[in-house]
CSV table of C-alpha atoms in Angstrom, one decimal:
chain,number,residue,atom,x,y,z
A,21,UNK,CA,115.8,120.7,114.8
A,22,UNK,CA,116.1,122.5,117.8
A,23,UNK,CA,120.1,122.1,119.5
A,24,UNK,CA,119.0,120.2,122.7
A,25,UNK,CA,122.2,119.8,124.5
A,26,UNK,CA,123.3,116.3,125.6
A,27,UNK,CA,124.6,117.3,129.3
A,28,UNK,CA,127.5,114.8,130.4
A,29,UNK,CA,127.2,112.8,127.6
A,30,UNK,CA,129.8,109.5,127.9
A,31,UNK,CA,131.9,109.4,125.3
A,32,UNK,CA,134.9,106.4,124.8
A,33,UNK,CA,137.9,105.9,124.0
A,34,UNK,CA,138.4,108.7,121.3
A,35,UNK,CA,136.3,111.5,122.5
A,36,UNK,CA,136.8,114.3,124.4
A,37,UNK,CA,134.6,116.0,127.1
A,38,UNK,CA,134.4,119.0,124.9
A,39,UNK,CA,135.7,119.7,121.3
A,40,UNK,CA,136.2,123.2,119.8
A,41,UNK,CA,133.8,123.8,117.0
A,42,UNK,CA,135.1,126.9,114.2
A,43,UNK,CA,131.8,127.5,112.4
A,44,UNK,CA,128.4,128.6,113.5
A,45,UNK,CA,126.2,125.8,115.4
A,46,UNK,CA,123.3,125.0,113.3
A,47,UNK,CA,119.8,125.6,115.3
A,48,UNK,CA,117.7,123.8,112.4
A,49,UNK,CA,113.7,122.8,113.1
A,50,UNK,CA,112.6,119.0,112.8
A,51,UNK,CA,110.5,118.0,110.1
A,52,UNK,CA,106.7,117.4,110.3
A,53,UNK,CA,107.1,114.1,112.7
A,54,UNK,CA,110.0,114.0,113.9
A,55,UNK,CA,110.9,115.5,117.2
A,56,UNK,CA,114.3,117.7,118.3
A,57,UNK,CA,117.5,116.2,117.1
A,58,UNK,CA,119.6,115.7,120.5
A,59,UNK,CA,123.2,117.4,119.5
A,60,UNK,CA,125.8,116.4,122.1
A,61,UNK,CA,127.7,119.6,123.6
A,62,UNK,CA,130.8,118.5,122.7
A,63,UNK,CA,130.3,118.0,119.1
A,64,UNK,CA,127.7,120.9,118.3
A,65,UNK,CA,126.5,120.9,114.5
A,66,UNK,CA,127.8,123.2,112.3
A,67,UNK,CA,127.9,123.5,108.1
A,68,UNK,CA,131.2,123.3,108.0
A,69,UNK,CA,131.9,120.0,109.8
A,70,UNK,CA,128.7,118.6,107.7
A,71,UNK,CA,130.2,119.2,104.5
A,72,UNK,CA,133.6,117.8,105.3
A,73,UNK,CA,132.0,114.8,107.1
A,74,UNK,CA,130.4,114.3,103.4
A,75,UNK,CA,133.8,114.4,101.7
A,76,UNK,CA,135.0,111.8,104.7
A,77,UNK,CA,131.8,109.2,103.6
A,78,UNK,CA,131.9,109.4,99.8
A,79,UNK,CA,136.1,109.2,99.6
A,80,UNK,CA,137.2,105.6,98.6
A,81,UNK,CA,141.0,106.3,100.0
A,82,UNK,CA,139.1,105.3,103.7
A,83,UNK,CA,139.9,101.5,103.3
A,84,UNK,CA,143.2,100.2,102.5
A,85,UNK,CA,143.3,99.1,99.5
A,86,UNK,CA,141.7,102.7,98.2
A,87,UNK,CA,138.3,101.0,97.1
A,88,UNK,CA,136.0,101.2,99.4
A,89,UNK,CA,133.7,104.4,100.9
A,90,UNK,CA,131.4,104.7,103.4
A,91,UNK,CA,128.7,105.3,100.2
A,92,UNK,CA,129.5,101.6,98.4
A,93,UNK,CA,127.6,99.9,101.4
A,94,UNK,CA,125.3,103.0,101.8
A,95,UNK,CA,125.0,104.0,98.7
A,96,UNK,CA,122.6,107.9,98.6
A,97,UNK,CA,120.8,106.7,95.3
A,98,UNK,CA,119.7,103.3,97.2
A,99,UNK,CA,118.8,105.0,100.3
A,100,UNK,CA,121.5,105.0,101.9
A,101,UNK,CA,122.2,101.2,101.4
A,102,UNK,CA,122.3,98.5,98.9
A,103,UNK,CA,120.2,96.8,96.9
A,104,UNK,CA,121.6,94.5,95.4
A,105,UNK,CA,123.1,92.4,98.2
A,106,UNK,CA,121.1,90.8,101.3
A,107,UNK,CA,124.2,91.2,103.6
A,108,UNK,CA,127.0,93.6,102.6
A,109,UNK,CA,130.3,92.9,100.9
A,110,UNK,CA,133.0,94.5,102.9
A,111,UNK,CA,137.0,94.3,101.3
A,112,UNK,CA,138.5,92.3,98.4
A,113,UNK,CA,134.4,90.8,97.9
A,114,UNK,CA,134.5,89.2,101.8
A,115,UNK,CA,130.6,88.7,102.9
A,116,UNK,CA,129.6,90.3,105.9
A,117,UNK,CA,126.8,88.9,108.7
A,118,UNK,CA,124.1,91.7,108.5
A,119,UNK,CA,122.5,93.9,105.5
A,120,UNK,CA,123.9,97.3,105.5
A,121,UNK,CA,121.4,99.8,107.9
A,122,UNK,CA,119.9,102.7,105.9
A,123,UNK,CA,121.3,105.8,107.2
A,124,UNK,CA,118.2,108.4,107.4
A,125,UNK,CA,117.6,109.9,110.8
A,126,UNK,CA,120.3,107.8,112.2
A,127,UNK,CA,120.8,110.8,114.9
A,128,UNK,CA,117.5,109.4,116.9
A,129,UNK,CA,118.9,106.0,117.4
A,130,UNK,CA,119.7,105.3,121.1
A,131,UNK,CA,122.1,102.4,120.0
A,132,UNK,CA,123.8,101.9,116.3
A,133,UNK,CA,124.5,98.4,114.8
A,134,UNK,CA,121.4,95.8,114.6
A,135,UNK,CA,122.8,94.4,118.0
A,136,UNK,CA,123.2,97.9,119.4
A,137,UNK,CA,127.0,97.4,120.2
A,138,UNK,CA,127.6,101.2,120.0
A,139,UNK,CA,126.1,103.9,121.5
A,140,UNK,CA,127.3,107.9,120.1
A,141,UNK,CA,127.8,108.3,116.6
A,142,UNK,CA,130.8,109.8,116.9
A,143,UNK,CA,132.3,106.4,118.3
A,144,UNK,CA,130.5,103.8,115.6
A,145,UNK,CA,132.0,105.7,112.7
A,146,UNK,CA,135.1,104.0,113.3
A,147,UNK,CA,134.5,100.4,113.7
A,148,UNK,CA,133.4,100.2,109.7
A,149,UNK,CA,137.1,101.7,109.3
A,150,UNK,CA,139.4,99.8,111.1
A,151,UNK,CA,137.0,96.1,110.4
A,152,UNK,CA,139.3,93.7,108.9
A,153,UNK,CA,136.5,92.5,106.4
A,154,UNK,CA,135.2,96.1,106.0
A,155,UNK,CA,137.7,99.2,105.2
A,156,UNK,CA,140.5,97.6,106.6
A,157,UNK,CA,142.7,100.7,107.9
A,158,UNK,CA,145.5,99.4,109.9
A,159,UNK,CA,145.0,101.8,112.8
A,160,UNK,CA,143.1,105.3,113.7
A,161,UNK,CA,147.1,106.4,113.5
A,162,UNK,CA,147.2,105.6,109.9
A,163,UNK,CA,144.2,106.8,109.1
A,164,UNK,CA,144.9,110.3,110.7
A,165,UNK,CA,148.4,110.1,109.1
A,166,UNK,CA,146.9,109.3,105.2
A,167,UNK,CA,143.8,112.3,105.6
A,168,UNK,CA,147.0,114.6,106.4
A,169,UNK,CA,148.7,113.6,103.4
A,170,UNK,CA,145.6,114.5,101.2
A,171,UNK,CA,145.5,117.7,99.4
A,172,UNK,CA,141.9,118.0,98.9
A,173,UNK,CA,141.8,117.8,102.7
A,174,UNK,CA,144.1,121.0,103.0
A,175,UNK,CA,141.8,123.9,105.1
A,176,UNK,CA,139.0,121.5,106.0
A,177,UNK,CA,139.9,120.6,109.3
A,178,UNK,CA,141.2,123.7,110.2
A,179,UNK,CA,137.7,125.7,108.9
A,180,UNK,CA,135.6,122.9,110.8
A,181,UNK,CA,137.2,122.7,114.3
A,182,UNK,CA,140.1,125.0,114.2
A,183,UNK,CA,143.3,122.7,113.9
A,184,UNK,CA,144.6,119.8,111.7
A,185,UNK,CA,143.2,116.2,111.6
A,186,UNK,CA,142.8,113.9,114.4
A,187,UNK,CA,141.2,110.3,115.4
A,188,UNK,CA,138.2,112.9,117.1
A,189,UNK,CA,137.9,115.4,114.5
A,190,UNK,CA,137.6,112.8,111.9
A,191,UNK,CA,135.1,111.1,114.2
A,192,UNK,CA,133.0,114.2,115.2
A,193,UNK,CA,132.9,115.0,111.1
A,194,UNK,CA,131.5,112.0,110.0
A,195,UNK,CA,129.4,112.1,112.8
A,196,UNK,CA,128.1,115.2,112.5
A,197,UNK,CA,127.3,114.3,108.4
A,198,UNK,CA,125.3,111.6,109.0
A,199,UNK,CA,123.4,113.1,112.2
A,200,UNK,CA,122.3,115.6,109.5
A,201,UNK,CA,120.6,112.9,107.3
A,202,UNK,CA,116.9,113.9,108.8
A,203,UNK,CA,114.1,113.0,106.4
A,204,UNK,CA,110.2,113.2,107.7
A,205,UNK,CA,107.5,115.5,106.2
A,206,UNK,CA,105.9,112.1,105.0
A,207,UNK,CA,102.9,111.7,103.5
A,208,UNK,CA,101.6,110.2,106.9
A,209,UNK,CA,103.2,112.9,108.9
A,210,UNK,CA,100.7,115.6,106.8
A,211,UNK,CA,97.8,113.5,107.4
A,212,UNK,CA,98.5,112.5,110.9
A,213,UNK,CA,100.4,115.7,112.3
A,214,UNK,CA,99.5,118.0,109.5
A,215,UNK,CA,95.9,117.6,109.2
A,216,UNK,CA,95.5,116.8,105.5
A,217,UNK,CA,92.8,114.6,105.3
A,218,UNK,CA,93.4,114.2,101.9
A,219,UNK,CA,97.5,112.4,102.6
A,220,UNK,CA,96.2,109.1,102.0
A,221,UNK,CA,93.7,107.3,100.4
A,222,UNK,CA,91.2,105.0,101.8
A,223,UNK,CA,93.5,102.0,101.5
A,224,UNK,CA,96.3,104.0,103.1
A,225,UNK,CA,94.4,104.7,106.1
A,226,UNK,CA,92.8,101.1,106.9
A,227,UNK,CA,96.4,100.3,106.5
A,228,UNK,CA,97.7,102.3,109.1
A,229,UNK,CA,94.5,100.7,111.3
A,230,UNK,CA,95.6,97.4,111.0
A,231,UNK,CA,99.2,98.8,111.7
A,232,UNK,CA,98.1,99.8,115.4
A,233,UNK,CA,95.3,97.3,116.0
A,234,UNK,CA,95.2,93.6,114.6
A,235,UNK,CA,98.7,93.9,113.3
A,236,UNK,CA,100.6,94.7,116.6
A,237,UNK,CA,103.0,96.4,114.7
A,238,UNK,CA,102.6,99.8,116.5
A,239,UNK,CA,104.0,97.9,119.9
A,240,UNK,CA,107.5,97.8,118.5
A,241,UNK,CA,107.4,100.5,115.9
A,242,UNK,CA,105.9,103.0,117.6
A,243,UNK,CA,103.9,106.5,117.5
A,244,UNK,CA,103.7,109.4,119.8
A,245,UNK,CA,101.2,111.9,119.7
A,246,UNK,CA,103.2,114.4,118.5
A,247,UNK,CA,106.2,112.9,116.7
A,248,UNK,CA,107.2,109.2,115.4
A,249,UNK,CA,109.9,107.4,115.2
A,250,UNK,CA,108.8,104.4,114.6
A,251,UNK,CA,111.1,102.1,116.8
A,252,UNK,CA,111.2,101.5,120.9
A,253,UNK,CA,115.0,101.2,120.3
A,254,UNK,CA,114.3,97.6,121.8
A,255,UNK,CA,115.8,94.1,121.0
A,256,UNK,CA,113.8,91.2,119.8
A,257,UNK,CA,113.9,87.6,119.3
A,258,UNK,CA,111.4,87.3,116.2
A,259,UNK,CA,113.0,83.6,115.4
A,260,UNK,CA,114.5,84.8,112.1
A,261,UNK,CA,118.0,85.0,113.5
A,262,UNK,CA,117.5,81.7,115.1
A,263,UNK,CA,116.6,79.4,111.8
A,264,UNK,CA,119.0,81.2,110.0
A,265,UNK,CA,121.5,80.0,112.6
A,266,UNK,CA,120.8,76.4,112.5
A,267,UNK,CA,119.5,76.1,108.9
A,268,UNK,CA,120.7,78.8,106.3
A,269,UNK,CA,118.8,79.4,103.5
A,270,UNK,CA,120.8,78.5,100.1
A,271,UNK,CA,120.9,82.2,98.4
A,272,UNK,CA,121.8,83.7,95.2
A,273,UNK,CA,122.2,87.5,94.5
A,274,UNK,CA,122.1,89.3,92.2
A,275,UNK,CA,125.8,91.7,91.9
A,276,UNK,CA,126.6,94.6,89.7
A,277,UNK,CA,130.2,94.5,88.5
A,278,UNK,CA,129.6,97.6,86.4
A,279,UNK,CA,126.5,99.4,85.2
A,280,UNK,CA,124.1,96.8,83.0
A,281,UNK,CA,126.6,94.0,83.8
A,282,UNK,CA,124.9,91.4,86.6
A,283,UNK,CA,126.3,88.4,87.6
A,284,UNK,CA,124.4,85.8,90.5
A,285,UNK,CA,126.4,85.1,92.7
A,286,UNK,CA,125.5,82.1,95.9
A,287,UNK,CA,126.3,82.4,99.5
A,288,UNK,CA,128.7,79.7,99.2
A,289,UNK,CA,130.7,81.3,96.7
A,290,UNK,CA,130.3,84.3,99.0
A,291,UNK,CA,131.7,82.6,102.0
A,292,UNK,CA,135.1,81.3,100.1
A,293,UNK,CA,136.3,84.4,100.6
A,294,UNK,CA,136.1,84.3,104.3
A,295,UNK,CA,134.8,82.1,106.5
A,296,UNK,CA,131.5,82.9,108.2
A,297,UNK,CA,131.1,83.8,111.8
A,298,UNK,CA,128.2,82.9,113.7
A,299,UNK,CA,125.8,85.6,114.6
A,300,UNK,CA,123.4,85.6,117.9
A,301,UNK,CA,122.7,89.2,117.7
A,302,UNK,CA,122.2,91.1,120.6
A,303,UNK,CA,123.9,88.3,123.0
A,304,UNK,CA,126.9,89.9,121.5
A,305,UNK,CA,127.1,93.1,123.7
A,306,UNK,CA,125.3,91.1,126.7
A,307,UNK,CA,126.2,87.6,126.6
A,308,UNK,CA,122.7,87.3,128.6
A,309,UNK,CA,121.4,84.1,127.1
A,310,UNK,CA,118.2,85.1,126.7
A,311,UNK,CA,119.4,87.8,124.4
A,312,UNK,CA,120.4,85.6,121.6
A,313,UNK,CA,119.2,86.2,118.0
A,314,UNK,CA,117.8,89.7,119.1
A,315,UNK,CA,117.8,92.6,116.8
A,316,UNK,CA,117.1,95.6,117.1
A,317,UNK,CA,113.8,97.4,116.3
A,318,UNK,CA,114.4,99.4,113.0
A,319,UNK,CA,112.8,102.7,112.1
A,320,UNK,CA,109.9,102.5,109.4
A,321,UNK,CA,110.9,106.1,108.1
A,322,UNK,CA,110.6,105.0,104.5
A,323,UNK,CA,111.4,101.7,104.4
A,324,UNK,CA,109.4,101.5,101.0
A,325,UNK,CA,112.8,102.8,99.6
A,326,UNK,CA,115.1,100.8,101.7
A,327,UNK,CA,115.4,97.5,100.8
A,328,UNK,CA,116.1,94.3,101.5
A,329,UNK,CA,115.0,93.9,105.1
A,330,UNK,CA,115.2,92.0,108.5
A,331,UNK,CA,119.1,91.8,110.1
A,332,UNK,CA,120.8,89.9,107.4
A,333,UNK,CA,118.9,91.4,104.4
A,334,UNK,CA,116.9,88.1,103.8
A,335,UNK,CA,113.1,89.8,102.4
A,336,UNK,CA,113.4,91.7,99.1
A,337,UNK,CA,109.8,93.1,100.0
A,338,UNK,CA,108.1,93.9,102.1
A,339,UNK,CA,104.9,91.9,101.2
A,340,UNK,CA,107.3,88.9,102.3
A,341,UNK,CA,108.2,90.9,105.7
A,342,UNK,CA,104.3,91.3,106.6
A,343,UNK,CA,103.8,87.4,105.4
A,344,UNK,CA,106.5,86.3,108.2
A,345,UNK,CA,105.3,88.5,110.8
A,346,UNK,CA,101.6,87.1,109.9
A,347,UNK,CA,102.6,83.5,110.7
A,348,UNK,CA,104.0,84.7,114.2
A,349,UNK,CA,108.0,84.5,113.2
A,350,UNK,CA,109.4,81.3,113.9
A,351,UNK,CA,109.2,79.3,117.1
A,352,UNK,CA,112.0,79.1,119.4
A,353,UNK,CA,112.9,78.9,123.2
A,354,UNK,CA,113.4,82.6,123.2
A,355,UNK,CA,110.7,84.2,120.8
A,356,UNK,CA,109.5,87.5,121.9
A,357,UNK,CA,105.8,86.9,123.5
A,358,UNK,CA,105.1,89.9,121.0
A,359,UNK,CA,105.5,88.1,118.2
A,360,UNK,CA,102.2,85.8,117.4
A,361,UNK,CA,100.2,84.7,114.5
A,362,UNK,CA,98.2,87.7,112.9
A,363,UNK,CA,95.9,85.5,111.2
A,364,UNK,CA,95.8,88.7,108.7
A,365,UNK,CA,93.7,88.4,105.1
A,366,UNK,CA,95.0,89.3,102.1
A,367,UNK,CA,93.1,92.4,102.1
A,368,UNK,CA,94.2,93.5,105.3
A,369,UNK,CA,98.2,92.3,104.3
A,370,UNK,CA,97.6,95.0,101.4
A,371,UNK,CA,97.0,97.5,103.0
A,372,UNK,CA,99.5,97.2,105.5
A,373,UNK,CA,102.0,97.5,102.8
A,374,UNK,CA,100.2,100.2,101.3
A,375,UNK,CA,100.1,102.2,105.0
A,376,UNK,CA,104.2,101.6,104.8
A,377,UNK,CA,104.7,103.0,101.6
A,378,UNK,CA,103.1,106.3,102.8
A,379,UNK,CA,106.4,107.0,105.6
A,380,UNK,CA,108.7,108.1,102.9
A,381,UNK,CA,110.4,111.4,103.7
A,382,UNK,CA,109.7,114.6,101.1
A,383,UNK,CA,114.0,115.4,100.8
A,384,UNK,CA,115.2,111.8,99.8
A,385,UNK,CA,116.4,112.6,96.1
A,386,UNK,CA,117.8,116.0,97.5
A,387,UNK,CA,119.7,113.9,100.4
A,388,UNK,CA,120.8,111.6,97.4
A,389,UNK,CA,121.8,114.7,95.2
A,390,UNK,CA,123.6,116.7,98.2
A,391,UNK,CA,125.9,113.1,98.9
A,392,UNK,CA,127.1,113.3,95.2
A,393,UNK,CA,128.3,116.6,95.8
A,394,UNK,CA,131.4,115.1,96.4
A,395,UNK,CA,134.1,112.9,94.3
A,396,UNK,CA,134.1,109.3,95.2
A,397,UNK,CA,137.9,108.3,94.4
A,398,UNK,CA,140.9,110.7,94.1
A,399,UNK,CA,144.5,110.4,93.4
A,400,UNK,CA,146.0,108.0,96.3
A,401,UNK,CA,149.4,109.4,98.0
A,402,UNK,CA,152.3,108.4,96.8
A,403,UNK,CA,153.6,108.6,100.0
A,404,UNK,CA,153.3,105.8,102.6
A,405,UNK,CA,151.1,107.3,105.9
A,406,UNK,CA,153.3,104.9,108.2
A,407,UNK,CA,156.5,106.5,106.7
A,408,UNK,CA,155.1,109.9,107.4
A,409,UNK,CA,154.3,108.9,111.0
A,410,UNK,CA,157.6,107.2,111.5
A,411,UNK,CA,159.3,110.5,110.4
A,412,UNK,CA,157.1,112.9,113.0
A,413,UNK,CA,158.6,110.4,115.4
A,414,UNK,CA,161.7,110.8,114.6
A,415,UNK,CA,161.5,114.7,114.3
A,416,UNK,CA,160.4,114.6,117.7
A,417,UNK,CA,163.1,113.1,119.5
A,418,UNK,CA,165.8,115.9,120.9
């Protein structure tokens, strides 16, 4: 990926207009379908804020009670989320709204969240941290405080931006990790960009046909000429979100509590731990009515691997995804006008599942392998971080 400078970019809260970078910016080229990566100039991509960014996601000691990483929602082998669960399990077992986005090529999306409530990478990374039914930190202070108190963190900070840790170091690292997470070079990409005729089959290509002409699917998931990134970044109402809302399906998953050992588990048991919130989507960030129980348009860039689908996780495949989009969603007052009855045959349904199965990217296990570079749980400080804060205060005073 070319380094395609985000001029003025808007940063919040945390962010600074421009941050001091140690290493060498990283000038990589896109994969076969994907176009330049934008970089924002204040957080310019360099190897050495990657690889602590990856020691940031995979460390446990990031929620509060020392448990929970970035990578047990996401989880590398899994595509970078989970399979097991519809929606995620956040702290002490609470259930969570939404099914846990995969994380490839998350550095395209124009908004992050399914109801887009973010906008820069380097400000989402937080909200998972500081989410009382996620990682649970008590405050970007705290968190600062406890990396500093970490010996494996010793040198990391300083070779990636020059100084010690901070709320926009720690932000830009973990930002800059998962930017990195580019995966294209698809077997659709060779046949459609790369002229290999030979890609896909014969199935795989009537596939893709329905895909941009009876399906409708290419008005949402789109493809350029040149590149594909199979989104418009747009919100829609397909009526999932709105019969979940007013009649919830009854449930059960299927939970690993340790390798070979599964238990099933219902959403009722699920929601003793906390109780529900109501979720209308989009409406969330707009509170425009006719925004309610929109979601945003997710990237195809291989879904084949990335399992269960729609907002809240509800299809384990995606035979059951095409079969919902084929009887035109569900009705409601605010259903997109995109979203109709196919009238698809089973023919045509195969091969439409067949066409998706042909997105994956060529560096998935090699993304997977790179992520385990790095320990998942290390020895938790003794000391307290609030205790080490308290005392900087105190050293401070004259």
């Amino acid at each position: 990926m070319k380094n395609i400078l985000l001029i003025g970019l808007a940063t919040a809260g945390l962010l600074l207009p421009l941050a001091i970078s140690a290493g060498t910016p990283i000038n990589p080229t896109p994969p076969l379908g994907l176009p330049p990566l934008f970089i924002p100039e204040a957080n310019p991509l360099t190897q050495e804020k990657i690889d602590l960014g990856r020691k940031l996601f995979m460390d446990r000691r990031l929620s509060h009670n020392n448990v929970m990483s970035c990578a047990m929602c996401h989880v590398p082998e899994q595509g970078f989320t989970s399979h097991e669960l519809g929606a995620a399990i956040g702290l002490q077992g609470r259930s969570l709204r939404r099914n846990s986005p995969a994380m490839y090529n998350v550095g395209y999306q124009r908004s992050l969240f399914h109801e887009g409530r973010e906008l820069h990478l380097e400000d989402q990374v937080w909200a998972p941290l500081l989410a009382k039914n996620e990682m649970n930190m008590p405050s970007i202070g705290y968190v600062v405080e406890k990396i500093k108190m970490m010996p494996e963190y010793k040198g990391r900070f300083e070779a990636a931006f020059g100084g010690e840790a901070t709320a926009e170091r720690i932000g830009f690292a973990l930002a800059s990790y998962q930017r990195a997470m580019v995966s294209g070079n698809s077997r659709f990409d060779r046949w459609y960009y790369g002229g290999e005729k030979n890609a896909l089959n014969a199935r795989e290509q009537r596939g893709f046909e329905v895909f941009r002409g009876k399906g409708s699917c290419i008005a949402c998931h789109t493809v350029g000429e040149k590149h594909a990134l199979f989104t418009d970044h747009k919100f829609y109402n397909t009526g999932h979100g709105w019969q979940r809302s007013m009649a919830p399906a009854k449930t059960t998953y299927k939970v690993q509590l340790a390798p070979g050992v599964f238990v099933d588990v219902s959403d009722e048991q699920l929601d003793d731990f906390e109780k529900p919130l109501p979720d209308v989507g989009r409406y969330e960030v707009t509170l425009d009515p006719k925004d309610r129980w929109a979601y945003k348009t997710p990237s195809l860039r291989n879904v084949a691997i990335t399992a269960p689908y729609m907002h809240d996780g509800a299809f384990s495949t995606l035979e059951a995804v095409v079969e919902f989009y084929n009887k035109g969603g569900v009705d409601n007052p605010d259903k997109s006008p995109l979203i109709f009855p196919l009238n698809l045959t089973e023919v045509e349904k195969a091969d439409l599942v067949a066409f998706m199965k042909t997105l994956t990217g060529d560096n998935i296990d090699a993304l997977a392998r790179d992520a385990r570079r790095e320990r998942e749980n290390y020895p938790v400080p003794k000391q307290d971080p609030s205790d080490s804060y308290m005392e900087s205060i105190g050293n401070s005073r004259p």
